[in-house]
PDB file of C-alpha atoms and ligand atoms in Angstrom:
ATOM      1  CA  UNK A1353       0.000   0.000   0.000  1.00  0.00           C
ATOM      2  CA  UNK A1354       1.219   3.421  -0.867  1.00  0.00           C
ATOM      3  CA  UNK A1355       0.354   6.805   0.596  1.00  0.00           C
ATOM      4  CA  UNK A1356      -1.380   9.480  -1.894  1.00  0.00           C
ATOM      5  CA  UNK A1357      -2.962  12.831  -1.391  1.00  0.00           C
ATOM      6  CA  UNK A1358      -5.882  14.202  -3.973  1.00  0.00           C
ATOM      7  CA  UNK A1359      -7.512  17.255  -4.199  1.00  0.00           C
ATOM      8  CA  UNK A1360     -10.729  17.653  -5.077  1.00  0.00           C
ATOM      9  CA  UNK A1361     -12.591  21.222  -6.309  1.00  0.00           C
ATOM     10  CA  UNK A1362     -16.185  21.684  -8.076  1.00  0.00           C
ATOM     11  CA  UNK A1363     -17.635  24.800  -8.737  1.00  0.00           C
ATOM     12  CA  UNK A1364     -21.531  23.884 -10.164  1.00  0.00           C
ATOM     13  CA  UNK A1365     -24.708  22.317  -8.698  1.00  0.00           C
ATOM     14  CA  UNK A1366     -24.542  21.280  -5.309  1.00  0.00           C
ATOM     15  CA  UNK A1367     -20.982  21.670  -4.344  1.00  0.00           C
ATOM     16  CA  UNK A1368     -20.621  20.074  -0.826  1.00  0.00           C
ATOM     17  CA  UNK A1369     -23.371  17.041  -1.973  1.00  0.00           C
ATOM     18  CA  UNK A1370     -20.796  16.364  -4.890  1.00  0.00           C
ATOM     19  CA  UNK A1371     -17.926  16.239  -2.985  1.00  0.00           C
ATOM     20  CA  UNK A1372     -19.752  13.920  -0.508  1.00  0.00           C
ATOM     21  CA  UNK A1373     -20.414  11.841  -3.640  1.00  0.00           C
ATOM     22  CA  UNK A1374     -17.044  12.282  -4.827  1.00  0.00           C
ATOM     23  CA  UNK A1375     -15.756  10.733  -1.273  1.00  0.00           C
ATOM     24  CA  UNK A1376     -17.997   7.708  -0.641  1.00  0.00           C
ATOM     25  CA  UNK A1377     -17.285   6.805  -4.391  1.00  0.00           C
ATOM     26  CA  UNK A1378     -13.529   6.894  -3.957  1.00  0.00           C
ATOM     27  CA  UNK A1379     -13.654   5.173  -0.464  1.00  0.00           C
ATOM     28  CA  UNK A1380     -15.761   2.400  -2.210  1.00  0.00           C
ATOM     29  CA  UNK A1381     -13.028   1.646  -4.841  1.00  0.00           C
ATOM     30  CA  UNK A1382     -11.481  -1.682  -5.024  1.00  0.00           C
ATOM     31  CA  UNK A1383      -7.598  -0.648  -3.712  1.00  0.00           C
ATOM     32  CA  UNK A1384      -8.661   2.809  -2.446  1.00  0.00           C
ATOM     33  CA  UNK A1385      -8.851   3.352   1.376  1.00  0.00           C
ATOM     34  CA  UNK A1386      -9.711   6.893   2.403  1.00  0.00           C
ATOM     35  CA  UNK A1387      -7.645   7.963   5.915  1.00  0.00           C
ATOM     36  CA  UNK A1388      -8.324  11.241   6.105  1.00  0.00           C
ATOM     37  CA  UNK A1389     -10.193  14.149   4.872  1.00  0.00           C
ATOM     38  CA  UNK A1390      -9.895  18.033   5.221  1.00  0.00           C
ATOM     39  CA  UNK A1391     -12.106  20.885   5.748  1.00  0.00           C
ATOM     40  CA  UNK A1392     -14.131  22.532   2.811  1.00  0.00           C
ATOM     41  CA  UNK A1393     -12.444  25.724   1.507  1.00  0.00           C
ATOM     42  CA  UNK A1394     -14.266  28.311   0.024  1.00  0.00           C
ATOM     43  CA  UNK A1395     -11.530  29.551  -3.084  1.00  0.00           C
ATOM     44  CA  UNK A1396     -11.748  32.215  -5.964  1.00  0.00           C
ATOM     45  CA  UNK A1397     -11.620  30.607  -9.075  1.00  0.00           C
ATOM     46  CA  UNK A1398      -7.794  30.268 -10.514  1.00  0.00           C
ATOM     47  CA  UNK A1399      -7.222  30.081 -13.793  1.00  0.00           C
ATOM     48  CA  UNK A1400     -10.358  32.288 -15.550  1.00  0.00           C
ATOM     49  CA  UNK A1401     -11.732  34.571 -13.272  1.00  0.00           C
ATOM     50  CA  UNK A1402     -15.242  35.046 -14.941  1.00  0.00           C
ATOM     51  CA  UNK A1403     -16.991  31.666 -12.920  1.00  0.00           C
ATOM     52  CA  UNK A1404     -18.212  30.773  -9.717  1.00  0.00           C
ATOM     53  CA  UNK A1405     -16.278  30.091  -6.635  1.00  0.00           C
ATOM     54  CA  UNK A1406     -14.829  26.757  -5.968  1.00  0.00           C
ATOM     55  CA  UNK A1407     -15.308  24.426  -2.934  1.00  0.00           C
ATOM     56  CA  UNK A1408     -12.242  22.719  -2.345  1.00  0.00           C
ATOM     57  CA  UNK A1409     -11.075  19.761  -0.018  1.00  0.00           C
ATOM     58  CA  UNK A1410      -7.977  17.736   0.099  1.00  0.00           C
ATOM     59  CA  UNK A1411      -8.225  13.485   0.825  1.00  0.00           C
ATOM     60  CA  UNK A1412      -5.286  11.058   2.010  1.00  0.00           C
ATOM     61  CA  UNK A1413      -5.687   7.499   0.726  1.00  0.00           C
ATOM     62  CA  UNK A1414      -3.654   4.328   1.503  1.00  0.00           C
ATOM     63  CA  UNK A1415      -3.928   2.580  -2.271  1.00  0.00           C
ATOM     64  CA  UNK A1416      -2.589  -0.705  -4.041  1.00  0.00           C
ATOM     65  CA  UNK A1417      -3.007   1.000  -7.548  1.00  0.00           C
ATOM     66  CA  UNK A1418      -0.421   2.342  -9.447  1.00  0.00           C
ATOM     67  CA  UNK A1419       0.006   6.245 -10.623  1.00  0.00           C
ATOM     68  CA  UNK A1420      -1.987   5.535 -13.789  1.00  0.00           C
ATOM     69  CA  UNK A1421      -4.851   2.978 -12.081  1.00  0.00           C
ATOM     70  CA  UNK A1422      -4.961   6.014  -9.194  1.00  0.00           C
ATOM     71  CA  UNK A1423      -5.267   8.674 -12.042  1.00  0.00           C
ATOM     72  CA  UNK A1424      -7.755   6.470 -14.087  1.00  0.00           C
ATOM     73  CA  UNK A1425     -10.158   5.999 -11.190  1.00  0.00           C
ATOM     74  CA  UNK A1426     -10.384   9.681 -10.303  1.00  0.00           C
ATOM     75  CA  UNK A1427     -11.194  10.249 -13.915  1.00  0.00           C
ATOM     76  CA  UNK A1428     -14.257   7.837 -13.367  1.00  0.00           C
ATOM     77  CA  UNK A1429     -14.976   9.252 -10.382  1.00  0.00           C
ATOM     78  CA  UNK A1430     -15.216  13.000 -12.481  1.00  0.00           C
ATOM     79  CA  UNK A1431     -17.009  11.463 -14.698  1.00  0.00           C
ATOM     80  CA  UNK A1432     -19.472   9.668 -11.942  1.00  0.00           C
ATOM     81  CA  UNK A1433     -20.019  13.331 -10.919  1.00  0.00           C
ATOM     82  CA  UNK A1434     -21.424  14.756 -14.478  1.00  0.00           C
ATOM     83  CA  UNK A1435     -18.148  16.473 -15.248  1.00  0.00           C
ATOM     84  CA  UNK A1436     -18.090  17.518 -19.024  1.00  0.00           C
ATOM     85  CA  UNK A1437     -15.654  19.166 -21.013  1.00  0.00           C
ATOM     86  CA  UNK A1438     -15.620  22.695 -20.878  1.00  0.00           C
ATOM     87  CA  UNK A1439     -12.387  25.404 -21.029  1.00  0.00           C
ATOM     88  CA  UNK A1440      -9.345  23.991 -19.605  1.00  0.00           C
ATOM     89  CA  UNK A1441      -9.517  26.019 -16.410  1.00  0.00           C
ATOM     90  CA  UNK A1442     -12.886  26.819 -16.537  1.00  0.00           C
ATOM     91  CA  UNK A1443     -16.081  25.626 -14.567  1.00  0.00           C
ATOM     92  CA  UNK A1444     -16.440  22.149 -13.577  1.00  0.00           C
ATOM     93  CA  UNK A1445     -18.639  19.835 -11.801  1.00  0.00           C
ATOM     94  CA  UNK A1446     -15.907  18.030 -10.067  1.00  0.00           C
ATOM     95  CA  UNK A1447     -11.872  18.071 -10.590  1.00  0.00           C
ATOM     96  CA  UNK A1448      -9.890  15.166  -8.943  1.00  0.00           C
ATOM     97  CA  UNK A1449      -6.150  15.628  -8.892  1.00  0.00           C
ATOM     98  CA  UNK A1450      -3.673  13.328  -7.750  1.00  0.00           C
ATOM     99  CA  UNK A1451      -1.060  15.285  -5.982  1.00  0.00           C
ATOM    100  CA  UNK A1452       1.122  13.391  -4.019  1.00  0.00           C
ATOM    101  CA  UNK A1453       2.232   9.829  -3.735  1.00  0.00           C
ATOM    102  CA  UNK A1454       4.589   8.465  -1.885  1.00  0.00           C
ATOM    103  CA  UNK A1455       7.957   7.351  -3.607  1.00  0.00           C
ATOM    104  CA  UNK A1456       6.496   8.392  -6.877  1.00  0.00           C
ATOM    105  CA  UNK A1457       8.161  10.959  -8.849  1.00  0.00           C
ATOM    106  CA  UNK A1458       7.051  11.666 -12.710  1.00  0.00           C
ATOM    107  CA  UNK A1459       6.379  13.525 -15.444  1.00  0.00           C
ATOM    108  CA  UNK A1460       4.670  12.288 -18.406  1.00  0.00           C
ATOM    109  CA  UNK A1461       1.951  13.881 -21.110  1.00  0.00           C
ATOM    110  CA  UNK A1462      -0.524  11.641 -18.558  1.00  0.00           C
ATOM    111  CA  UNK A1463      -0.088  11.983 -15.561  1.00  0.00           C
ATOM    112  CA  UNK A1464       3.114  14.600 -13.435  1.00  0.00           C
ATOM    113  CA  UNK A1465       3.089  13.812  -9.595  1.00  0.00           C
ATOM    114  CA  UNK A1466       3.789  15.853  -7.590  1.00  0.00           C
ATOM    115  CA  UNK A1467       1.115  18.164  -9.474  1.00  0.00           C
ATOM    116  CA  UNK A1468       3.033  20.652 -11.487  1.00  0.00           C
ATOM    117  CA  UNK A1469       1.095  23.419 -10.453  1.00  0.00           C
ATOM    118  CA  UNK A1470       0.103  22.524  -6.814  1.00  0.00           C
ATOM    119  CA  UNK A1471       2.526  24.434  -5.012  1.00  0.00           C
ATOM    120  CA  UNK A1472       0.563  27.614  -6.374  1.00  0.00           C
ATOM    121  CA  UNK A1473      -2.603  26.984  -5.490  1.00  0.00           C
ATOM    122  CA  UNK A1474      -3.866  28.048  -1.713  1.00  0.00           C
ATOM    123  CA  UNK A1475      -6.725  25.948  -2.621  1.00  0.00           C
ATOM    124  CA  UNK A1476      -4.377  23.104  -2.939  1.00  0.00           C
ATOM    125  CA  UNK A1477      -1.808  23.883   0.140  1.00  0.00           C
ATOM    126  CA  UNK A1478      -4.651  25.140   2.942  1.00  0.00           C
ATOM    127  CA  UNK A1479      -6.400  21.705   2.779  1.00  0.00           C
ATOM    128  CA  UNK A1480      -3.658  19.556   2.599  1.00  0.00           C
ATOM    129  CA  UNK A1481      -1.674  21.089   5.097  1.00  0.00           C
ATOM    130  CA  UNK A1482      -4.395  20.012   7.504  1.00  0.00           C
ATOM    131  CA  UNK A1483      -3.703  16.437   6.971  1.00  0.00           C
ATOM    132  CA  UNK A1484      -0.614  16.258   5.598  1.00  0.00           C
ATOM    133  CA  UNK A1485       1.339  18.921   7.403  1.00  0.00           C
ATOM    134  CA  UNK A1486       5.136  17.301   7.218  1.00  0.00           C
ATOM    135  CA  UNK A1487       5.058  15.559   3.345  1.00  0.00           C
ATOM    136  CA  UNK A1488       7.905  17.027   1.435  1.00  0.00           C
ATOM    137  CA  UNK A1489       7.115  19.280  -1.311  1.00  0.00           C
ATOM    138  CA  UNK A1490      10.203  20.872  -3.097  1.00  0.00           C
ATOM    139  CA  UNK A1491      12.874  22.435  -0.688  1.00  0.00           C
ATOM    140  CA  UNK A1492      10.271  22.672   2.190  1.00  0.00           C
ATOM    141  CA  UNK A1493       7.106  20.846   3.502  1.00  0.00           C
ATOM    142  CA  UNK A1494       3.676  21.115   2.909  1.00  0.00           C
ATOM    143  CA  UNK A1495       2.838  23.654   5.513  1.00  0.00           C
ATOM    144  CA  UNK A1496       6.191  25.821   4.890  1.00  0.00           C
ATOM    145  CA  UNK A1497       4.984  25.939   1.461  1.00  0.00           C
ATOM    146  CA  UNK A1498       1.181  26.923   2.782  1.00  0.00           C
ATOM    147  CA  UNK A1499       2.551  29.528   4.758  1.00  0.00           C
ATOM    148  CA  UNK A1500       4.382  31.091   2.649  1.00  0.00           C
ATOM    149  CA  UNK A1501       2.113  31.047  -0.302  1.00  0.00           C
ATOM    150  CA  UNK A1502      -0.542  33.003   2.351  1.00  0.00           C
ATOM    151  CA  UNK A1503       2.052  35.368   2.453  1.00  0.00           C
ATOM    152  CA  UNK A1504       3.123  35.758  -1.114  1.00  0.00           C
ATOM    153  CA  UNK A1505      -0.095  35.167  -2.085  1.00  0.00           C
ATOM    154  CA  UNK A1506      -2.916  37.243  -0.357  1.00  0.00           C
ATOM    155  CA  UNK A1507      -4.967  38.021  -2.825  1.00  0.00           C
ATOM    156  CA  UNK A1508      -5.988  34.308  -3.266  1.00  0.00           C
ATOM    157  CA  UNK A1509      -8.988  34.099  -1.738  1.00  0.00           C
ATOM    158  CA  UNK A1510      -9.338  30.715  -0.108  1.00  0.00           C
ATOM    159  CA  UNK A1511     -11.375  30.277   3.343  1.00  0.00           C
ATOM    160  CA  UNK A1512     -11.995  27.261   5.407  1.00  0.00           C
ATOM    161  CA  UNK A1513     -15.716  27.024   5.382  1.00  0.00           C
ATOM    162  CA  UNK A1514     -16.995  25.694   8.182  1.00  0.00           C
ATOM    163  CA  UNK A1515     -21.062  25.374   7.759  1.00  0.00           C
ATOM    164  CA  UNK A1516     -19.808  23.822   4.039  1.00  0.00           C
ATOM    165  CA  UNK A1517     -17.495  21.557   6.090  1.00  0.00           C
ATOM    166  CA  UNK A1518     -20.677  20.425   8.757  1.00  0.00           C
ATOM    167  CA  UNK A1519     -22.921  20.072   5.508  1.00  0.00           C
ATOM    168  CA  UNK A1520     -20.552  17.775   3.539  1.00  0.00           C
ATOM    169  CA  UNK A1521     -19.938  15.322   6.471  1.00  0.00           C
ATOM    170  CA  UNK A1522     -23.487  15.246   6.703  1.00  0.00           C
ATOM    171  CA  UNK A1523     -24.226  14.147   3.610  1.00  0.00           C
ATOM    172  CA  UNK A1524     -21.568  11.415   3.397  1.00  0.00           C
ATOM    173  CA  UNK A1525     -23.057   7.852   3.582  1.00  0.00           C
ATOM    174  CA  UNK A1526     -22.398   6.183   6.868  1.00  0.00           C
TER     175      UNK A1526
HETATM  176  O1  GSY B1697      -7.483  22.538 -11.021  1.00  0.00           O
HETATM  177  C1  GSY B1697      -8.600  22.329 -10.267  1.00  0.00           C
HETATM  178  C2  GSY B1697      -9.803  23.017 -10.821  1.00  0.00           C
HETATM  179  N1  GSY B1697      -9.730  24.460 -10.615  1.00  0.00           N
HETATM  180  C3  GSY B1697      -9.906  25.132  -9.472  1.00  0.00           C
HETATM  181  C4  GSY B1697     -10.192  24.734  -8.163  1.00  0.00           C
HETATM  182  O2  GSY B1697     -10.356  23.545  -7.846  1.00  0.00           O
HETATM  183  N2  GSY B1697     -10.300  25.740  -7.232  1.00  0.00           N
HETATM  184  C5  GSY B1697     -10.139  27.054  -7.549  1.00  0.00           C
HETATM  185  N3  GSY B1697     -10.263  27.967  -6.602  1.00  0.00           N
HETATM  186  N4  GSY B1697      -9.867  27.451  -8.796  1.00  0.00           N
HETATM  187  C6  GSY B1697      -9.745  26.508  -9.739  1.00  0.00           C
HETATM  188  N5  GSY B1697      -9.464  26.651 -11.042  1.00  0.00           N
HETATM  189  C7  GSY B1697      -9.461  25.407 -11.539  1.00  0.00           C
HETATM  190  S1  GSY B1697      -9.135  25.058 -13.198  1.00  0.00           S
END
């Protein structure tokens, strides 16, 4: 078993009922064991401005499957969720990166882990520095990186959202 981190953002429909979805499908995967989850972060879109504001919530598994199973399964899991295919960074119904996995480093046209663009994204760092505080990320750690992001980055807007975060748990399957 191998440790991975995904992060998961929608900004249509019911946001915290499809990240609930999102969640139970995941955890039900054959190979997939969720271990922890994150808050819900409210976050300005990234990318084109002109579109609604994300939700946004970071997940640590424990999986069997390789890079490319991992990747393949969150694309069925987007797909699960309605997503269609709109403007590259556009709107979306649900957007499920792999981020992180542990011993893995790569960079194909498929699939580049760590994400390429993760360590620019508050959306990204806030989450996962809940529950993955120490993983290395270039010359620091996750939360070094978080921090100093906040810093360099204060004008993107990303907010843990707590009544989003009560609403999501509740609608996760027991
Ligand atoms: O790359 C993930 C999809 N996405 C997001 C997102 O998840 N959150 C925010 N705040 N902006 C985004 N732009 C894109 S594209």
């Amino acid at each position: 078993m191998a440790e991975a981190a995904l992060g998961l953002g929608t900004n249509l429909g019911d946001r915290e009922a499809a990240l609930a979805h999102a969640a139970d499908r995941l955890e039900q995967m054959p190979g997939i064991e969720v271990t922890a989850i994150s808050g819900l972060y409210a976050s300005a879109p990234w990318g084109v401005a002109d579109q609604p504001d994300f939700l946004n919530l970071c997940l640590l598994i424990e999986t069997d499957l390789g890079p490319l199973q991992l990747l393949h399964a969150c694309k069925a899991v987007e797909a699960e969720l309605g997503r269609q295919e709109r403007l590259r960074w556009g709107p979306r119904e649900m957007d499920v990166d792999v981020l992180l996995m542990a011993g893995v480093e790569m960079d194909t046209e498929t699939l580049a882990i760590p994400h390429p663009r993760m360590a620019e994204r508050r959306f990204v760092l806030e989450p996962l520095a809940e529950i993955a505080s120490d993983w290395a990320l270039e010359d620091g750690t996750v939360t070094s990186k978080s921090a100093a992001l906040k810093k360099k980055a204060a004008d993107q807007i990303c907010v843990l959202d707590g009544a989003a975060t009560r609403r999501f748990a509740s609608l996760r399957s027991a």
